[in-house]
XYZ file of N, CA and C in Angstrom:
483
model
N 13.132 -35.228 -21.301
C 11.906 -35.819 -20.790
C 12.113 -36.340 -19.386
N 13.192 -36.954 -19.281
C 13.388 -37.383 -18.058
C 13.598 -36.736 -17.151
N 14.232 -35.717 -17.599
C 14.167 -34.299 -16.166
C 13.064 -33.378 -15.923
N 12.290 -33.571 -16.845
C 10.847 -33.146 -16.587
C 9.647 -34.019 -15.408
N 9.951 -35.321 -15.476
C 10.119 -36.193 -14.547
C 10.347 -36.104 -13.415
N 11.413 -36.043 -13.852
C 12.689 -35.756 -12.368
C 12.319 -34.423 -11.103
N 11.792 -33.018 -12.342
C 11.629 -32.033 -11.900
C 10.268 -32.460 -10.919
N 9.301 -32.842 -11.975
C 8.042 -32.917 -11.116
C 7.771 -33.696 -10.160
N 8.407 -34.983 -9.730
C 8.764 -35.283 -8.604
C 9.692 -34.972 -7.642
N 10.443 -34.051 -8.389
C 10.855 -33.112 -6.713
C 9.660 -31.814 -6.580
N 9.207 -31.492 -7.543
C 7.978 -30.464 -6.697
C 6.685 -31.307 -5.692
N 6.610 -32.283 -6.211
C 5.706 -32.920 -5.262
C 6.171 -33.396 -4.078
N 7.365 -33.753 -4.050
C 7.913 -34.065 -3.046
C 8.479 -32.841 -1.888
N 8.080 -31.901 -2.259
C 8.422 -30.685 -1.255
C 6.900 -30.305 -0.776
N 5.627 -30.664 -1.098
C 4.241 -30.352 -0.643
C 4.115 -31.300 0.489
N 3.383 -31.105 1.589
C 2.980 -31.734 1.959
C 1.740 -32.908 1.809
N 1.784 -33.651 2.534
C 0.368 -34.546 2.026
C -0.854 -34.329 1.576
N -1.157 -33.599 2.796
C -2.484 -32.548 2.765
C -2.826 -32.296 1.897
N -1.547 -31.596 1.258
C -1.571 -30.112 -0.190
C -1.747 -30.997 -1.014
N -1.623 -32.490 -1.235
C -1.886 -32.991 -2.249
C -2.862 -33.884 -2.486
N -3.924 -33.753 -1.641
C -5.280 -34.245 -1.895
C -6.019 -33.419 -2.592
N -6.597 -34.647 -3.672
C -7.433 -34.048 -4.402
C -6.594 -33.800 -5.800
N -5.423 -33.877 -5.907
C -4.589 -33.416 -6.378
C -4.539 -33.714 -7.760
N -5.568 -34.621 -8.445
C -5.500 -34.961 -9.425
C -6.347 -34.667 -10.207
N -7.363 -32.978 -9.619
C -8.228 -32.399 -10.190
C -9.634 -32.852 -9.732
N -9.397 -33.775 -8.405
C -10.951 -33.803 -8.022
C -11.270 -33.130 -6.871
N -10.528 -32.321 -6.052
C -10.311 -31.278 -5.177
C -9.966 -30.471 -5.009
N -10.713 -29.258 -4.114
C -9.130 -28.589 -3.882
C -10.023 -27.008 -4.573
N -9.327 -25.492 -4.301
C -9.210 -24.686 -5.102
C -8.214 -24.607 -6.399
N -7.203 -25.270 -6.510
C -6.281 -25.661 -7.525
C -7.399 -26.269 -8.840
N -7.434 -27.501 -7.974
C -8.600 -28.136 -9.054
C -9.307 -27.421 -9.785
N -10.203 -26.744 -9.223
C -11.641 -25.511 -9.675
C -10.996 -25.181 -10.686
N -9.875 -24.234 -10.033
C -9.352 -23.475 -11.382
C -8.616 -23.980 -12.760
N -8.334 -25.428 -12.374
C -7.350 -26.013 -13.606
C -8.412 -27.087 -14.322
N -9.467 -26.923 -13.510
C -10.769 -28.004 -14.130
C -10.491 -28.599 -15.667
N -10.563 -29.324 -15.959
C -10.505 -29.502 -17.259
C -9.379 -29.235 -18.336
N -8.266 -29.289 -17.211
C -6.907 -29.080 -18.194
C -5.796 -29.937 -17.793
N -5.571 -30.525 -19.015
C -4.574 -32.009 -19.211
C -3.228 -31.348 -19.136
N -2.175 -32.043 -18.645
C -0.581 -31.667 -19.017
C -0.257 -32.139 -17.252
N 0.977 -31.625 -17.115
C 1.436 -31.475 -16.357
C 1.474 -30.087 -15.715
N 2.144 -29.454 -16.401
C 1.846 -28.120 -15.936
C 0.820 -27.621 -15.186
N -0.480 -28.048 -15.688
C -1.715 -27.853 -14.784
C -1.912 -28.932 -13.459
N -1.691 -30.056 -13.346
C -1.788 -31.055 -12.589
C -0.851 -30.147 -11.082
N 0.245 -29.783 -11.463
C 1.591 -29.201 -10.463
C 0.859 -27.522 -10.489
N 0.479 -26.694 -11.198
C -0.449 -25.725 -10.669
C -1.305 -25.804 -9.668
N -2.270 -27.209 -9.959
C -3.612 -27.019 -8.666
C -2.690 -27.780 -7.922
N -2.077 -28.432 -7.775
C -1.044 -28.827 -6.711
C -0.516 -27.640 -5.826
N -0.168 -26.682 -6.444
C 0.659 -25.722 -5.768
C -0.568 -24.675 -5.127
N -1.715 -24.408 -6.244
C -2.489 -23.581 -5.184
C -3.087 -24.296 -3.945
N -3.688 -25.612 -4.507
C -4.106 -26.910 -3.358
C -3.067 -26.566 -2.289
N -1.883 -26.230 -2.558
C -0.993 -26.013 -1.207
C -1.012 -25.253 -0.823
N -1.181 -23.998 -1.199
C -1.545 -22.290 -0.782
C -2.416 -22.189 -0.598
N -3.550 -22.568 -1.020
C -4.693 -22.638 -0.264
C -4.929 -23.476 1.250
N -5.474 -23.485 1.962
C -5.605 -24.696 2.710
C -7.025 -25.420 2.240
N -6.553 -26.675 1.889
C -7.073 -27.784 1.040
C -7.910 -28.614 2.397
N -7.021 -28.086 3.546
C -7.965 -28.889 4.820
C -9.233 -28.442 4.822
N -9.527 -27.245 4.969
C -10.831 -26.734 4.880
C -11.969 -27.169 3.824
N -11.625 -27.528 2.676
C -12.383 -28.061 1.351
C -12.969 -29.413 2.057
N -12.046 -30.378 2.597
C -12.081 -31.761 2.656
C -13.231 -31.520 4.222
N -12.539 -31.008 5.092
C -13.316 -31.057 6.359
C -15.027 -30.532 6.423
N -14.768 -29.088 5.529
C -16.621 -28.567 5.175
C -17.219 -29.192 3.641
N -16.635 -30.248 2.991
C -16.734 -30.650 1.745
C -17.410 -29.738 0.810
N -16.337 -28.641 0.869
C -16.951 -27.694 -0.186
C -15.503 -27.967 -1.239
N -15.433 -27.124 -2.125
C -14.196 -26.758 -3.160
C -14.319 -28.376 -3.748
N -15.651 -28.997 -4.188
C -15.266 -30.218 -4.742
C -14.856 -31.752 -3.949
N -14.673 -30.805 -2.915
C -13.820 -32.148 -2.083
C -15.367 -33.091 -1.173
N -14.915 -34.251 -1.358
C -16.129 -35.050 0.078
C -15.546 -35.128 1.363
N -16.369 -35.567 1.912
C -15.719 -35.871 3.089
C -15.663 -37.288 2.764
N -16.172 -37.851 2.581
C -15.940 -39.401 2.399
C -15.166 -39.788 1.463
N -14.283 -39.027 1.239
C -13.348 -39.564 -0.544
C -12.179 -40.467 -0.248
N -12.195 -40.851 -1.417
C -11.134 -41.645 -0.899
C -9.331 -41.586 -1.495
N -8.186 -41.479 -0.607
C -7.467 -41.208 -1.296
C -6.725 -41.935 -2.512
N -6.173 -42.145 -3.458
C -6.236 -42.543 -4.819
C -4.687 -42.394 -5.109
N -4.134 -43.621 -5.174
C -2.608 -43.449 -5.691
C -2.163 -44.490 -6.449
N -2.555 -44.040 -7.934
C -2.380 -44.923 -9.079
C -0.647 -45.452 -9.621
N 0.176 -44.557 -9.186
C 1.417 -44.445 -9.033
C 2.053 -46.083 -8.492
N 1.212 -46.162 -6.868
C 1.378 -47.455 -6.520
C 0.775 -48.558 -7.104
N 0.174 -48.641 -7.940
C -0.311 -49.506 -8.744
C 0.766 -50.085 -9.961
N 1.251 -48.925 -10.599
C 2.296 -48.688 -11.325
C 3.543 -49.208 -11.142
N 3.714 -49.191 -9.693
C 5.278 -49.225 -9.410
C 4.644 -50.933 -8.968
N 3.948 -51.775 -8.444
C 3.343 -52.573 -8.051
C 3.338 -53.486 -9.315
N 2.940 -53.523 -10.565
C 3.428 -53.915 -11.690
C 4.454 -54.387 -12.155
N 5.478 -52.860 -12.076
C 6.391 -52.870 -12.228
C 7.344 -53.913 -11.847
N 7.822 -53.723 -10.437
C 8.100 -55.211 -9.967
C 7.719 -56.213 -9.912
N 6.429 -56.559 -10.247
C 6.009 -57.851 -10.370
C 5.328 -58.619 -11.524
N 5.975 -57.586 -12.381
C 5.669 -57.864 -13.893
C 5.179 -59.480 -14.329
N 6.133 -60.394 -14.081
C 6.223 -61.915 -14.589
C 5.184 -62.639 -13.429
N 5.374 -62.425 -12.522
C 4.165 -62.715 -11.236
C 3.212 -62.926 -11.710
N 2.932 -61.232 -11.868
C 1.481 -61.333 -11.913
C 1.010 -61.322 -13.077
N 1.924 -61.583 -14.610
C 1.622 -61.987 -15.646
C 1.026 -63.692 -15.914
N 1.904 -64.394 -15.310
C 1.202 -65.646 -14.805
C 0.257 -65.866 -14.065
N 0.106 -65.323 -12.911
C -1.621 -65.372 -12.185
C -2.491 -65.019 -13.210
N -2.903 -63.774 -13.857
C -3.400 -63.088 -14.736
C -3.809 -64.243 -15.921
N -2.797 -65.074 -16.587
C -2.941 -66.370 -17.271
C -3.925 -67.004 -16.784
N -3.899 -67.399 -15.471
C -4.643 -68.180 -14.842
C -5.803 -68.262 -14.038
N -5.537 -66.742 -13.850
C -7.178 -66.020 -12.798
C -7.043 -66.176 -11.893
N -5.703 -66.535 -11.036
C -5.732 -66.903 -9.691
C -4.022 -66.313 -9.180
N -3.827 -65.900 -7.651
C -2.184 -66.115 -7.825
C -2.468 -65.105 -6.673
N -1.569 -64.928 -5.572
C -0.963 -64.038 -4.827
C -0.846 -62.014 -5.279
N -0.633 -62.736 -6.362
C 0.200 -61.072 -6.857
C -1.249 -60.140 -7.718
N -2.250 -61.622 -8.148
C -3.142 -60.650 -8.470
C -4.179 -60.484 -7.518
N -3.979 -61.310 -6.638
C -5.172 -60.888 -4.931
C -4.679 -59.443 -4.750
N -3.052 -59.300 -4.786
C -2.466 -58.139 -4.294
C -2.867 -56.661 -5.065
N -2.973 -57.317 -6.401
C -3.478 -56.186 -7.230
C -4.743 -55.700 -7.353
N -5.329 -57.071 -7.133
C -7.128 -56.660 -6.505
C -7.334 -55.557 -5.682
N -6.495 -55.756 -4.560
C -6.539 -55.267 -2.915
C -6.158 -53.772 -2.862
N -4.894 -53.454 -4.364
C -4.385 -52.305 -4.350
C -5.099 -51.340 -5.111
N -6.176 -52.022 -5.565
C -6.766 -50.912 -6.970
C -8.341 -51.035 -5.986
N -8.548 -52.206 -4.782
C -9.905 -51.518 -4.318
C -10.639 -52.174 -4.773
N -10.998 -53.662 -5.679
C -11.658 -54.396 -6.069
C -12.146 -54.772 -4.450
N -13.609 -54.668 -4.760
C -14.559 -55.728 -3.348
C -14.735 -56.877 -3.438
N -14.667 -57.391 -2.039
C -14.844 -59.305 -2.488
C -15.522 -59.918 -3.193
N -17.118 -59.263 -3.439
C -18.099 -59.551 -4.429
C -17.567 -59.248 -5.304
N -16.433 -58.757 -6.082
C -16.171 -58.035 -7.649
C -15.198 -59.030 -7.477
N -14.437 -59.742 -7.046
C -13.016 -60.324 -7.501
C -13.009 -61.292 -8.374
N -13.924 -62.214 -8.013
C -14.201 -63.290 -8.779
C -14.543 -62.784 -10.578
N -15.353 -61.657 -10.820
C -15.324 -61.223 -11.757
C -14.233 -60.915 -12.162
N -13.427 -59.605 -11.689
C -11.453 -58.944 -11.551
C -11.087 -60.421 -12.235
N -11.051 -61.196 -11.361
C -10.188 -62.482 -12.020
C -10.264 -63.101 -13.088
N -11.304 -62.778 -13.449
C -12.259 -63.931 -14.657
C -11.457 -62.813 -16.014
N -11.741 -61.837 -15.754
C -11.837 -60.615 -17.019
C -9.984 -60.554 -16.988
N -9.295 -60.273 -16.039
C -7.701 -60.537 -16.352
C -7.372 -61.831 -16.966
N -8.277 -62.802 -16.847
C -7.543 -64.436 -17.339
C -8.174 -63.941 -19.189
N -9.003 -63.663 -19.235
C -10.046 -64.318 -19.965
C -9.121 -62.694 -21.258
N -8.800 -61.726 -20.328
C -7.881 -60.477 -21.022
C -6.521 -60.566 -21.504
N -5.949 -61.668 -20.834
C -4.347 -61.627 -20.507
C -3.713 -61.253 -21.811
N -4.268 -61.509 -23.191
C -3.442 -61.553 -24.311
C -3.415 -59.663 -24.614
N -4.264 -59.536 -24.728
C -5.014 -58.038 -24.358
C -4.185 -56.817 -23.331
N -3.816 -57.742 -21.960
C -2.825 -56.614 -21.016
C -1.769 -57.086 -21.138
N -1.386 -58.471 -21.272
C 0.084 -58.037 -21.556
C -0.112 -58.794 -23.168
N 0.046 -57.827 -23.793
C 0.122 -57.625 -25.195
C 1.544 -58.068 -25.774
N 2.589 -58.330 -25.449
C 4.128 -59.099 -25.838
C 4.845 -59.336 -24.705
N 5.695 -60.179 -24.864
C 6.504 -60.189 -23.758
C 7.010 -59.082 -22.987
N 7.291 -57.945 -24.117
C 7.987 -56.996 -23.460
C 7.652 -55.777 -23.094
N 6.309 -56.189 -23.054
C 5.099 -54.885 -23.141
C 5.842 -54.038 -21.292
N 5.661 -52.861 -21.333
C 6.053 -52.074 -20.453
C 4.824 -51.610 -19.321
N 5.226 -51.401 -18.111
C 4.689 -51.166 -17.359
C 3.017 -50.110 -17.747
N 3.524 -49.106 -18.327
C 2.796 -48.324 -18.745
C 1.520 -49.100 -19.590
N 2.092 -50.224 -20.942
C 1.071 -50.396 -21.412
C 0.185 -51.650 -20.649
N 1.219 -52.460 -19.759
C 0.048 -52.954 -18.723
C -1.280 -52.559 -18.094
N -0.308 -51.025 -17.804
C -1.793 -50.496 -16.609
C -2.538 -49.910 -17.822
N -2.431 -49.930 -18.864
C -3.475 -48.825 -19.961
C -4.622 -50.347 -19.972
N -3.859 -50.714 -20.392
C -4.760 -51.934 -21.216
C -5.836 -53.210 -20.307
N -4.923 -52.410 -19.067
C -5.897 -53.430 -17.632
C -7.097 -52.537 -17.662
N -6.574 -50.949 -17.452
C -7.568 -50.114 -17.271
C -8.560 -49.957 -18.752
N -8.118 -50.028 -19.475
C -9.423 -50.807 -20.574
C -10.344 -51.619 -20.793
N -9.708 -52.697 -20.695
C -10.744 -54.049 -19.940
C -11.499 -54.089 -18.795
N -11.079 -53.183 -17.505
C -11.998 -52.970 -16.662
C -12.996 -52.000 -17.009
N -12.522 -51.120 -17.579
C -13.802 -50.018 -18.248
C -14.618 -50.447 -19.032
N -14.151 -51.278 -19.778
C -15.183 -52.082 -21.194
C -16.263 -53.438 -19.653
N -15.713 -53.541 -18.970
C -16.845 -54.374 -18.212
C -17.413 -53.627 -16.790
N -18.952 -54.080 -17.387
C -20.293 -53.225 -16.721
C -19.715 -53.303 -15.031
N -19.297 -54.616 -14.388
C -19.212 -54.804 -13.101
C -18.051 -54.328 -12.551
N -16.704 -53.801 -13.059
C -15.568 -53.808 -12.965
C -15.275 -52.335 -13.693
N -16.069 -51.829 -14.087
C -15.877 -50.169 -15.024
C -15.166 -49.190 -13.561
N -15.916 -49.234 -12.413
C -15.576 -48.123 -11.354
C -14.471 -48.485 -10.561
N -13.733 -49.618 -11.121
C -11.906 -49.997 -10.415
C -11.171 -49.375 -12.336
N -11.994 -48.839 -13.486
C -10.809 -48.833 -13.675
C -10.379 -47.305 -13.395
N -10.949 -46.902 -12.339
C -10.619 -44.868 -12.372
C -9.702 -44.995 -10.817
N -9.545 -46.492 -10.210
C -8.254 -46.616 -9.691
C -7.069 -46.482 -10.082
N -7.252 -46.741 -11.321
C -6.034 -47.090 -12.200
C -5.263 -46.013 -12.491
C-alpha cells in the first residue's frame, strides 16, 4: 500500500503544474474521459492525458470543463496542515477560537462572513472531529468535512476539503 503511495506521488511529481489542473476530475480532457470514475488509477490517467493534452487551452477558452475563473484546490495541504498541528488546533476547535483554526479557516477558503459560523460548528463539533485522542489525520479531515456539509452556511467549504 505504501508503495502505491509512494508510486503515485512520484508520477505526479514528474507532471508539471499546468498538467495538473483540474486534476481531480473537474478539468481537463483527462477528466471528460475518466468522468465518473473513483480509484486511483483513473485520477493518474486524466492526470496523464491532462498532461498530453494541453490542459492550457481548456482553462484559457474554458472549454473541456475547465472555467476560467476556477479556483485551484489542494486538499492535500489541508491534510498535511492537520497533520502537524493536530493538538493546536484540537484545542482552538474546543474553544471556537485559536490561531491554528483562523489558519485552517484561511486554508480551506472560509469568507469572513462564514467564520464566525466555521467557528461556532468546529466548537459546537469537536467531539464529532476529533472523535478520540488518537483519531488520525485522515479521520479529522472526514469528519470536519461532514459537519461542514451537514451545515446549510458552511456545506460549499466542505468540497475544499
Amino acid at each position: 500500500m505504501l508503495n502505491k503511495k509512494l508510486m503515485v506521488v512520484a508520477l505526479v511529481g514528474m507532471f508539471p503544474v499546468g498538467a495538473m489542473a483540474g486534476a481531480d476530475g473537474n478539468c481537463g480532457v483527462g477528466s471528460k474521459l475518466f468522468d465518473g470514475q473513483k480509484g486511483i488509477a483513473p485520477q493518474v490517467l486524466a492526470m496523464t492525458t491532462n498532461g498530453t493534452f494541453i490542459n492550457t487551452f481548456g482553462v484559457t477558452s474554458g472549454t473541456s470543463g475547465c472555467k476560467q475563473d476556477g479556483v485551484v484546490k489542494s486538499d492535500w495541504k489541508t491534510a498535511m496542515f492537520i497533520d502537524g498541528n493536530k493538538e493546536k488546533l484540537a484545542r482552538d476547535m474546543s474553544t471556537g477560537s485559536g490561531e491554528s483554526l483562523e489558519s485552517l479557516a484561511k486554508l480551506i477558503g472560509v469568507q469572513d462572513q462564514h467564520k464566525p459560523a466555521f467557528f461556532q460548528a468546529t466548537k459546537e463539533n469537536f467531539a464529532k472531529i476529533f472523535s478520540s485522542d488518537n483519531a488520525t489525520t485522515d479521520q479529522v479531515l472526514a469528519s470536519l468535512k461532514q459537519v461542514l456539509a451537514s451545515d446549510s452556511e458552511l456545506a460549499q467549504y466542505s468540497l475544499s476539503i
